[in-house]
Amino acid sequence: MNSETWQVKATLLLVSSLTIMSMITISASLPDMTTTFSKVPNHVALVKLSLSFPGLFIALSAIVAGIIIDKTGRLKLLGIALVLYAIGGTSGYWLNNLYAILAGRALLGISVGISMTIVTTLVADYYQGKARQKFAGLQIAVMSLGGILFITLGGILADIDWRVPFLLYLFSLLILPPAFLFLKEPQRMSRPTVKSKIKSPGIIWLIFGNVMLMWIIFFIIPVQIPFYLKSIGVEKNTMIGIAIASSTLFSAVSSFSYSRIKDLLGFRQIFGLGYFLMALAFIAIAFGNSYGMVLLGMLLAGLGMGLMIPNANVWVMQLAPQEIRGQEIGRLTTFWFFGQFLSPLVLLPFLDYFTLDQLFYGLGIVLFGLTLIFIIWYWVKPRQLR
């Protein structure tokens, strides 16, 4: 199989785009969902949880999927995952019970945990060195651009009815034919035995923890920005969708540039730069109190995350031995989405004691601290772990 053909690349990118749309397509629907289910106990928290709920099941299923695909191959589960994606994703359109919708979101999460682990592992299998670095940046950029499309459509459709954006999840069925036609099982190495004790370097766990932390902080944006914009007088769901989509647009811009930036900077330097941009973003939101300043914050946050996501992916791809690559990428996916699930659980309780402005300001200070940690780490050991 020639992995350089446009058909192979396009199929990998289409499967990748399902990940971001699984979480934030319905962001603009949250305020109206809250009104619809106002009689349900704890309805505000449950509606907000519906956005991040798939993250828990992505996290739980990804690590299992990684182990399975190392044993049985990469592609056997992909078709099943794409069908489950459509069933679970559209649940919010058909169901009238909030708890049933949450169950559908859980099924959506399981399907994404499988498909995301498979597609990222295939990228590592199909491409090496500079080609892998370029495709990893392209992968996140296209995911971001797909996010713009689906977030914007979600905002527009939410003005019709909050349920309509859930139909966008049928998109996964369109990917089934090219997935079967163009993706082929890569040549496999022998599976590791107990005696071989094949392991990745210990620093890979630091990357996993860092990925979880950056998503805990960043995911407050799609969870809280719709409510924050409503509080400052922005009533149109379309405008809310545009604000969130602007972050995704600039994530695509920086991801497209990742390979060039990686030629100049090391992994730790890129994490430091990403956290610095996110810190500026959160400070802008905290002191803005206007739609324009929120947009500025969205742009800066997108630039930061657009660098850090492919940076983490490429670093893990580089560290993971091929024999356990699926397992390690499954772990990366687990920490990624466990961070998204934990985000509202960790951060929203602070709103009982602080205003949303104060929360964004405090997180901005934390992000500046993370920037300093990575800068000092690189300064102490500049030639190692580049």
Tab-separated table of C-alpha atoms in Angstrom:
chain	number	residue	atom	x	y	z
A	1	MET	CA	0.000	0.000	0.000
A	2	ASN	CA	1.214	3.484	-0.893
A	3	SER	CA	0.471	5.619	2.163
A	4	GLU	CA	1.317	8.789	0.210
A	5	THR	CA	-1.777	8.631	-1.983
A	6	TRP	CA	-4.369	11.329	-1.432
A	7	GLN	CA	-7.070	8.695	-0.873
A	8	VAL	CA	-5.238	7.204	2.110
A	9	LYS	CA	-4.436	10.587	3.602
A	10	ALA	CA	-7.965	11.908	3.082
A	11	THR	CA	-9.493	8.838	4.738
A	12	LEU	CA	-7.208	9.111	7.764
A	13	LEU	CA	-8.075	12.798	8.063
A	14	LEU	CA	-11.817	12.156	7.783
A	15	VAL	CA	-11.712	9.566	10.558
A	16	SER	CA	-9.637	11.979	12.661
A	17	SER	CA	-12.225	14.750	12.205
A	18	LEU	CA	-14.828	12.644	14.028
A	19	THR	CA	-12.950	13.143	17.289
A	20	ILE	CA	-13.344	16.883	17.665
A	21	MET	CA	-16.911	16.972	16.379
A	22	SER	CA	-17.895	14.335	18.932
A	23	MET	CA	-17.343	16.777	21.791
A	24	ILE	CA	-18.080	20.346	20.741
A	25	THR	CA	-20.660	20.151	17.949
A	26	ILE	CA	-23.474	20.616	20.468
A	27	SER	CA	-21.835	23.438	22.491
A	28	ALA	CA	-24.269	26.064	21.226
A	29	SER	CA	-27.207	23.816	22.167
A	30	LEU	CA	-26.364	23.727	25.875
A	31	PRO	CA	-28.286	26.828	27.056
A	32	ASP	CA	-31.504	25.717	25.297
A	33	MET	CA	-31.038	22.159	26.536
A	34	THR	CA	-30.852	23.562	30.052
A	35	THR	CA	-34.234	25.232	29.553
A	36	THR	CA	-35.835	22.103	28.075
A	37	PHE	CA	-34.770	19.902	30.987
A	38	SER	CA	-35.348	22.508	33.699
A	39	LYS	CA	-37.563	20.107	35.673
A	40	VAL	CA	-34.847	17.457	35.930
A	41	PRO	CA	-32.979	17.550	39.252
A	42	ASN	CA	-29.478	19.020	38.824
A	43	HIS	CA	-30.343	19.725	35.201
A	44	VAL	CA	-27.726	22.483	34.762
A	45	ALA	CA	-24.849	20.242	35.821
A	46	LEU	CA	-26.178	17.285	33.821
A	47	VAL	CA	-26.566	19.309	30.623
A	48	LYS	CA	-23.025	20.657	30.957
A	49	LEU	CA	-21.845	17.115	31.675
A	50	SER	CA	-23.380	15.945	28.382
A	51	LEU	CA	-20.679	17.887	26.543
A	52	SER	CA	-17.775	16.224	28.326
A	53	PHE	CA	-19.454	12.875	29.140
A	54	PRO	CA	-18.130	11.146	26.008
A	55	GLY	CA	-14.634	11.982	27.230
A	56	LEU	CA	-14.923	9.533	30.134
A	57	PHE	CA	-15.871	6.675	27.827
A	58	ILE	CA	-13.283	7.635	25.234
A	59	ALA	CA	-10.747	7.436	28.048
A	60	LEU	CA	-12.000	4.064	29.274
A	61	SER	CA	-12.287	2.472	25.835
A	62	ALA	CA	-9.114	3.870	24.229
A	63	ILE	CA	-6.669	2.048	26.473
A	64	VAL	CA	-8.524	-1.241	25.892
A	65	ALA	CA	-8.698	-0.565	22.145
A	66	GLY	CA	-4.938	0.041	22.082
A	67	ILE	CA	-4.221	-3.342	23.649
A	68	ILE	CA	-6.653	-5.122	21.300
A	69	ILE	CA	-5.293	-3.611	18.088
A	70	ASP	CA	-1.732	-4.570	19.043
A	71	LYS	CA	-2.947	-8.187	19.258
A	72	THR	CA	-5.521	-8.438	16.447
A	73	GLY	CA	-4.642	-5.658	13.990
A	74	ARG	CA	-5.646	-2.059	13.465
A	75	LEU	CA	-8.670	-2.182	11.170
A	76	LYS	CA	-10.975	-4.928	12.447
A	77	LEU	CA	-12.783	-2.622	14.875
A	78	LEU	CA	-12.963	0.516	12.731
A	79	GLY	CA	-16.186	-0.249	10.854
A	80	ILE	CA	-18.012	-1.120	14.078
A	81	ALA	CA	-16.783	2.098	15.671
A	82	LEU	CA	-18.093	4.229	12.782
A	83	VAL	CA	-21.579	2.691	13.035
A	84	LEU	CA	-21.698	3.084	16.819
A	85	TYR	CA	-20.651	6.715	16.359
A	86	ALA	CA	-23.753	7.460	14.285
A	87	ILE	CA	-26.087	5.633	16.693
A	88	GLY	CA	-24.749	7.224	19.865
A	89	GLY	CA	-24.194	10.656	18.342
A	90	THR	CA	-27.735	11.122	17.059
A	91	SER	CA	-29.324	10.050	20.365
A	92	GLY	CA	-29.982	13.642	21.408
A	93	TYR	CA	-32.266	14.134	18.407
A	94	TRP	CA	-34.436	11.100	19.020
A	95	LEU	CA	-34.566	10.844	22.815
A	96	ASN	CA	-36.567	12.959	25.266
A	97	ASN	CA	-34.945	11.756	28.477
A	98	LEU	CA	-31.788	13.529	29.637
A	99	TYR	CA	-30.367	10.382	31.222
A	100	ALA	CA	-30.982	8.419	28.001
A	101	ILE	CA	-29.178	11.144	26.060
A	102	LEU	CA	-26.244	10.792	28.436
A	103	ALA	CA	-26.227	7.041	27.719
A	104	GLY	CA	-26.089	7.825	24.011
A	105	ARG	CA	-23.199	10.184	24.634
A	106	ALA	CA	-21.434	7.339	26.433
A	107	LEU	CA	-21.843	5.098	23.377
A	108	LEU	CA	-20.478	7.938	21.246
A	109	GLY	CA	-17.450	8.090	23.520
A	110	ILE	CA	-16.745	4.378	23.199
A	111	SER	CA	-16.799	4.631	19.407
A	112	VAL	CA	-14.414	7.594	19.431
A	113	GLY	CA	-12.043	5.871	21.844
A	114	ILE	CA	-11.738	3.026	19.351
A	115	SER	CA	-11.539	5.107	16.150
A	116	MET	CA	-9.135	7.728	17.522
A	117	THR	CA	-6.725	5.108	18.817
A	118	ILE	CA	-6.824	3.254	15.501
A	119	VAL	CA	-6.295	6.297	13.282
A	120	THR	CA	-3.461	7.780	15.362
A	121	THR	CA	-1.711	4.401	15.468
A	122	LEU	CA	-2.081	4.090	11.689
A	123	VAL	CA	-0.441	7.504	11.258
A	124	ALA	CA	2.517	6.262	13.296
A	125	ASP	CA	2.570	3.002	11.277
A	126	TYR	CA	2.296	4.568	7.824
A	127	TYR	CA	4.706	7.492	8.258
A	128	GLN	CA	8.185	7.968	9.688
A	129	GLY	CA	10.462	10.896	10.575
A	130	LYS	CA	9.727	14.158	8.795
A	131	ALA	CA	6.706	12.683	6.988
A	132	ARG	CA	5.169	11.663	10.322
A	133	GLN	CA	5.866	15.100	11.796
A	134	LYS	CA	4.147	16.821	8.860
A	135	PHE	CA	1.154	14.513	8.857
A	136	ALA	CA	0.654	14.823	12.621
A	137	GLY	CA	0.411	18.600	12.222
A	138	LEU	CA	-1.888	18.203	9.219
A	139	GLN	CA	-4.048	15.754	11.163
A	140	ILE	CA	-4.694	18.202	13.999
A	141	ALA	CA	-5.153	21.083	11.552
A	142	VAL	CA	-7.815	19.223	9.574
A	143	MET	CA	-9.474	18.130	12.802
A	144	SER	CA	-9.608	21.797	13.761
A	145	LEU	CA	-11.004	22.879	10.392
A	146	GLY	CA	-13.597	20.125	10.624
A	147	GLY	CA	-14.392	21.421	14.079
A	148	ILE	CA	-14.996	24.899	12.639
A	149	LEU	CA	-17.444	23.480	10.130
A	150	PHE	CA	-19.347	21.393	12.660
A	151	ILE	CA	-19.294	24.008	15.429
A	152	THR	CA	-20.589	26.666	13.048
A	153	LEU	CA	-23.239	24.337	11.659
A	154	GLY	CA	-24.124	23.371	15.216
A	155	GLY	CA	-24.674	27.029	16.116
A	156	ILE	CA	-26.797	27.672	13.036
A	157	LEU	CA	-28.867	24.522	13.498
A	158	ALA	CA	-29.297	25.215	17.226
A	159	ASP	CA	-31.171	28.390	16.281
A	160	ILE	CA	-33.697	26.100	14.560
A	161	ASP	CA	-33.894	23.697	17.483
A	162	TRP	CA	-31.275	22.503	19.943
A	163	ARG	CA	-31.844	18.899	18.864
A	164	VAL	CA	-31.000	19.371	15.175
A	165	PRO	CA	-27.182	19.578	15.607
A	166	PHE	CA	-27.204	15.976	16.856
A	167	LEU	CA	-27.981	14.827	13.298
A	168	LEU	CA	-24.512	15.935	12.215
A	169	TYR	CA	-23.144	12.764	13.792
A	170	LEU	CA	-24.501	10.766	10.847
A	171	PHE	CA	-21.379	11.986	9.041
A	172	SER	CA	-19.491	8.926	10.278
A	173	LEU	CA	-21.516	6.662	7.958
A	174	LEU	CA	-20.143	8.540	4.943
A	175	ILE	CA	-16.615	7.528	5.975
A	176	LEU	CA	-17.328	3.787	5.983
A	177	PRO	CA	-16.795	3.172	2.221
A	178	PRO	CA	-13.396	4.942	1.900
A	179	ALA	CA	-12.198	3.356	5.150
A	180	PHE	CA	-12.748	-0.132	3.738
A	181	LEU	CA	-11.431	0.764	0.280
A	182	PHE	CA	-8.234	2.662	1.048
A	183	LEU	CA	-6.937	1.743	4.514
A	184	LYS	CA	-4.861	-1.420	4.717
A	185	GLU	CA	-3.472	-3.342	7.647
A	186	PRO	CA	0.210	-2.430	8.160
A	187	GLN	CA	2.860	-5.105	8.369
A	188	ARG	CA	3.022	-6.286	11.949
A	189	MET	CA	6.013	-7.178	14.058
A	190	SER	CA	5.871	-10.124	16.438
A	191	ARG	CA	3.938	-9.454	19.584
A	192	PRO	CA	5.953	-8.801	22.726
A	193	THR	CA	6.319	-11.683	25.167
A	194	VAL	CA	6.527	-11.547	28.907
A	195	LYS	CA	10.274	-12.208	28.719
A	196	SER	CA	10.975	-9.421	26.234
A	197	LYS	CA	9.579	-6.758	28.584
A	198	ILE	CA	9.255	-4.167	25.830
A	199	LYS	CA	8.615	-0.799	27.419
A	200	SER	CA	8.607	2.856	26.480
A	201	PRO	CA	10.933	5.337	28.251
A	202	GLY	CA	9.540	6.505	31.579
A	203	ILE	CA	9.199	10.105	30.373
A	204	ILE	CA	6.203	9.027	28.305
A	205	TRP	CA	4.135	9.087	31.515
A	206	LEU	CA	5.045	12.726	32.041
A	207	ILE	CA	3.698	13.439	28.558
A	208	PHE	CA	0.480	11.596	29.384
A	209	GLY	CA	0.030	13.618	32.598
A	210	ASN	CA	0.778	16.871	30.806
A	211	VAL	CA	-1.803	16.094	28.114
A	212	MET	CA	-4.460	15.461	30.757
A	213	LEU	CA	-3.625	18.723	32.540
A	214	MET	CA	-3.725	20.862	29.397
A	215	TRP	CA	-7.146	19.468	28.484
A	216	ILE	CA	-8.527	19.994	31.996
A	217	ILE	CA	-7.663	23.668	31.627
A	218	PHE	CA	-8.571	24.192	27.967
A	219	PHE	CA	-11.922	22.389	28.036
A	220	ILE	CA	-13.410	25.021	30.312
A	221	ILE	CA	-13.776	27.069	27.111
A	222	PRO	CA	-16.470	25.047	25.268
A	223	VAL	CA	-18.190	24.265	28.584
A	224	GLN	CA	-18.400	27.818	29.969
A	225	ILE	CA	-17.959	30.282	27.094
A	226	PRO	CA	-21.567	29.814	25.816
A	227	PHE	CA	-22.887	30.760	29.262
A	228	TYR	CA	-20.334	33.565	29.670
A	229	LEU	CA	-21.322	35.121	26.332
A	230	LYS	CA	-24.996	34.904	27.278
A	231	SER	CA	-24.177	36.716	30.540
A	232	ILE	CA	-22.590	39.671	28.672
A	233	GLY	CA	-25.540	40.030	26.298
A	234	VAL	CA	-24.715	37.752	23.343
A	235	GLU	CA	-28.032	36.039	22.598
A	236	LYS	CA	-27.564	34.487	19.145
A	237	ASN	CA	-26.396	30.889	19.229
A	238	THR	CA	-24.729	31.487	15.866
A	239	MET	CA	-22.477	34.124	17.454
A	240	ILE	CA	-21.580	31.688	20.235
A	241	GLY	CA	-20.725	29.035	17.662
A	242	ILE	CA	-18.523	31.510	15.749
A	243	ALA	CA	-16.643	32.432	18.929
A	244	ILE	CA	-15.820	28.823	19.755
A	245	ALA	CA	-15.065	28.051	16.103
A	246	SER	CA	-12.537	30.907	15.983
A	247	SER	CA	-10.437	29.043	18.528
A	248	THR	CA	-10.552	25.982	16.324
A	249	LEU	CA	-9.576	28.030	13.246
A	250	PHE	CA	-6.399	29.312	14.838
A	251	SER	CA	-5.656	25.859	16.198
A	252	ALA	CA	-5.593	24.769	12.558
A	253	VAL	CA	-3.254	27.646	11.661
A	254	SER	CA	-0.659	26.688	14.266
A	255	SER	CA	-1.031	22.962	13.576
A	256	PHE	CA	-0.328	23.534	9.880
A	257	SER	CA	2.863	25.297	11.009
A	258	TYR	CA	3.847	22.645	13.547
A	259	SER	CA	6.390	20.819	11.374
A	260	ARG	CA	8.286	24.042	10.615
A	261	ILE	CA	8.218	25.112	14.245
A	262	LYS	CA	9.402	21.658	15.348
A	263	ASP	CA	12.436	22.053	13.063
A	264	LEU	CA	13.403	25.091	15.168
A	265	LEU	CA	12.250	24.168	18.678
A	266	GLY	CA	12.298	21.084	20.881
A	267	PHE	CA	9.284	19.329	22.366
A	268	ARG	CA	9.625	21.114	25.723
A	269	GLN	CA	10.052	24.537	24.138
A	270	ILE	CA	6.882	24.045	22.107
A	271	PHE	CA	4.938	23.100	25.238
A	272	GLY	CA	6.258	26.240	26.929
A	273	LEU	CA	5.163	28.387	23.976
A	274	GLY	CA	1.748	26.741	23.874
A	275	TYR	CA	1.094	27.328	27.554
A	276	PHE	CA	2.222	30.954	27.220
A	277	LEU	CA	-0.307	31.590	24.433
A	278	MET	CA	-3.046	29.929	26.471
A	279	ALA	CA	-2.139	32.064	29.503
A	280	LEU	CA	-2.554	35.225	27.429
A	281	ALA	CA	-5.882	33.884	26.180
A	282	PHE	CA	-7.328	33.295	29.624
A	283	ILE	CA	-6.159	36.688	30.878
A	284	ALA	CA	-7.801	38.357	27.856
A	285	ILE	CA	-11.104	36.636	28.638
A	286	ALA	CA	-10.852	37.485	32.340
A	287	PHE	CA	-10.376	41.212	31.750
A	288	GLY	CA	-12.324	41.578	28.497
A	289	ASN	CA	-16.010	41.457	29.404
A	290	SER	CA	-16.841	41.957	25.715
A	291	TYR	CA	-17.410	39.794	22.658
A	292	GLY	CA	-14.288	41.192	20.983
A	293	MET	CA	-11.995	40.300	23.890
A	294	VAL	CA	-13.510	36.832	24.140
A	295	LEU	CA	-12.733	36.380	20.431
A	296	LEU	CA	-9.133	37.465	21.075
A	297	GLY	CA	-8.903	34.914	23.861
A	298	MET	CA	-10.315	32.213	21.612
A	299	LEU	CA	-7.712	32.970	18.935
A	300	LEU	CA	-4.787	32.819	21.360
A	301	ALA	CA	-6.057	29.638	23.018
A	302	GLY	CA	-6.431	28.015	19.618
A	303	LEU	CA	-2.871	28.915	18.655
A	304	GLY	CA	-1.554	27.369	21.859
A	305	MET	CA	-3.510	24.120	21.662
A	306	GLY	CA	-2.796	23.793	17.935
A	307	LEU	CA	0.891	23.508	18.793
A	308	MET	CA	0.631	21.314	21.864
A	309	ILE	CA	-1.643	18.566	20.520
A	310	PRO	CA	0.546	17.437	17.594
A	311	ASN	CA	3.594	18.004	19.800
A	312	ALA	CA	2.320	15.434	22.297
A	313	ASN	CA	1.287	13.011	19.546
A	314	VAL	CA	4.640	13.112	17.753
A	315	TRP	CA	6.598	12.787	20.996
A	316	VAL	CA	4.643	9.672	21.996
A	317	MET	CA	4.954	8.211	18.476
A	318	GLN	CA	8.703	8.728	18.691
A	319	LEU	CA	9.028	7.103	22.113
A	320	ALA	CA	6.679	4.127	21.670
A	321	PRO	CA	8.175	0.857	20.296
A	322	GLN	CA	6.184	-0.491	17.346
A	323	GLU	CA	5.280	-3.693	19.191
A	324	ILE	CA	3.303	-1.746	21.826
A	325	ARG	CA	2.495	1.369	19.776
A	326	GLY	CA	-1.266	0.841	19.863
A	327	GLN	CA	-1.161	0.405	23.634
A	328	GLU	CA	0.806	3.630	24.174
A	329	ILE	CA	-1.346	5.669	21.788
A	330	GLY	CA	-4.396	4.229	23.509
A	331	ARG	CA	-2.982	5.530	26.790
A	332	LEU	CA	-2.365	8.932	25.221
A	333	THR	CA	-5.977	9.035	24.037
A	334	THR	CA	-7.130	7.935	27.494
A	335	PHE	CA	-5.297	10.756	29.256
A	336	TRP	CA	-6.421	13.254	26.590
A	337	PHE	CA	-10.117	12.579	27.044
A	338	PHE	CA	-9.998	11.814	30.733
A	339	GLY	CA	-8.775	15.406	31.030
A	340	GLN	CA	-11.790	16.617	29.058
A	341	PHE	CA	-14.147	14.624	31.278
A	342	LEU	CA	-12.507	15.846	34.469
A	343	SER	CA	-12.466	19.489	33.388
A	344	PRO	CA	-15.988	20.490	34.524
A	345	LEU	CA	-15.774	18.243	37.590
A	346	VAL	CA	-12.500	19.871	38.687
A	347	LEU	CA	-13.118	23.484	37.679
A	348	LEU	CA	-16.863	24.149	37.968
A	349	PRO	CA	-16.926	23.790	41.799
A	350	PHE	CA	-14.668	26.859	41.934
A	351	LEU	CA	-17.598	28.884	40.551
A	352	ASP	CA	-19.291	28.446	43.935
A	353	TYR	CA	-16.598	30.713	45.373
A	354	PHE	CA	-15.348	32.773	42.414
A	355	THR	CA	-16.871	34.553	39.445
A	356	LEU	CA	-16.152	33.237	35.962
A	357	ASP	CA	-13.810	36.194	35.378
A	358	GLN	CA	-11.843	35.302	38.494
A	359	LEU	CA	-11.663	31.630	37.436
A	360	PHE	CA	-10.206	32.529	34.039
A	361	TYR	CA	-7.735	34.882	35.704
A	362	GLY	CA	-6.602	32.198	38.146
A	363	LEU	CA	-6.179	29.662	35.353
A	364	GLY	CA	-4.162	32.238	33.433
A	365	ILE	CA	-1.735	32.442	36.358
A	366	VAL	CA	-1.500	28.632	36.462
A	367	LEU	CA	-0.708	28.600	32.743
A	368	PHE	CA	2.067	31.161	33.201
A	369	GLY	CA	3.474	28.846	35.878
A	370	LEU	CA	3.439	25.884	33.477
A	371	THR	CA	5.215	28.042	30.903
A	372	LEU	CA	8.018	28.701	33.373
A	373	ILE	CA	8.314	25.019	34.285
A	374	PHE	CA	8.945	23.976	30.675
A	375	ILE	CA	11.333	26.882	30.053
A	376	ILE	CA	13.364	26.055	33.169
A	377	TRP	CA	13.345	22.335	32.310
A	378	TYR	CA	14.767	23.072	28.876
A	379	TRP	CA	17.288	25.550	30.313
A	380	VAL	CA	18.571	22.969	32.826
A	381	LYS	CA	18.862	20.158	30.231
A	382	PRO	CA	18.848	21.842	26.817
A	383	ARG	CA	20.327	18.958	24.813
A	384	GLN	CA	18.284	16.131	26.261
A	385	LEU	CA	14.763	15.071	25.316
A	386	ARG	CA	14.639	17.563	22.482
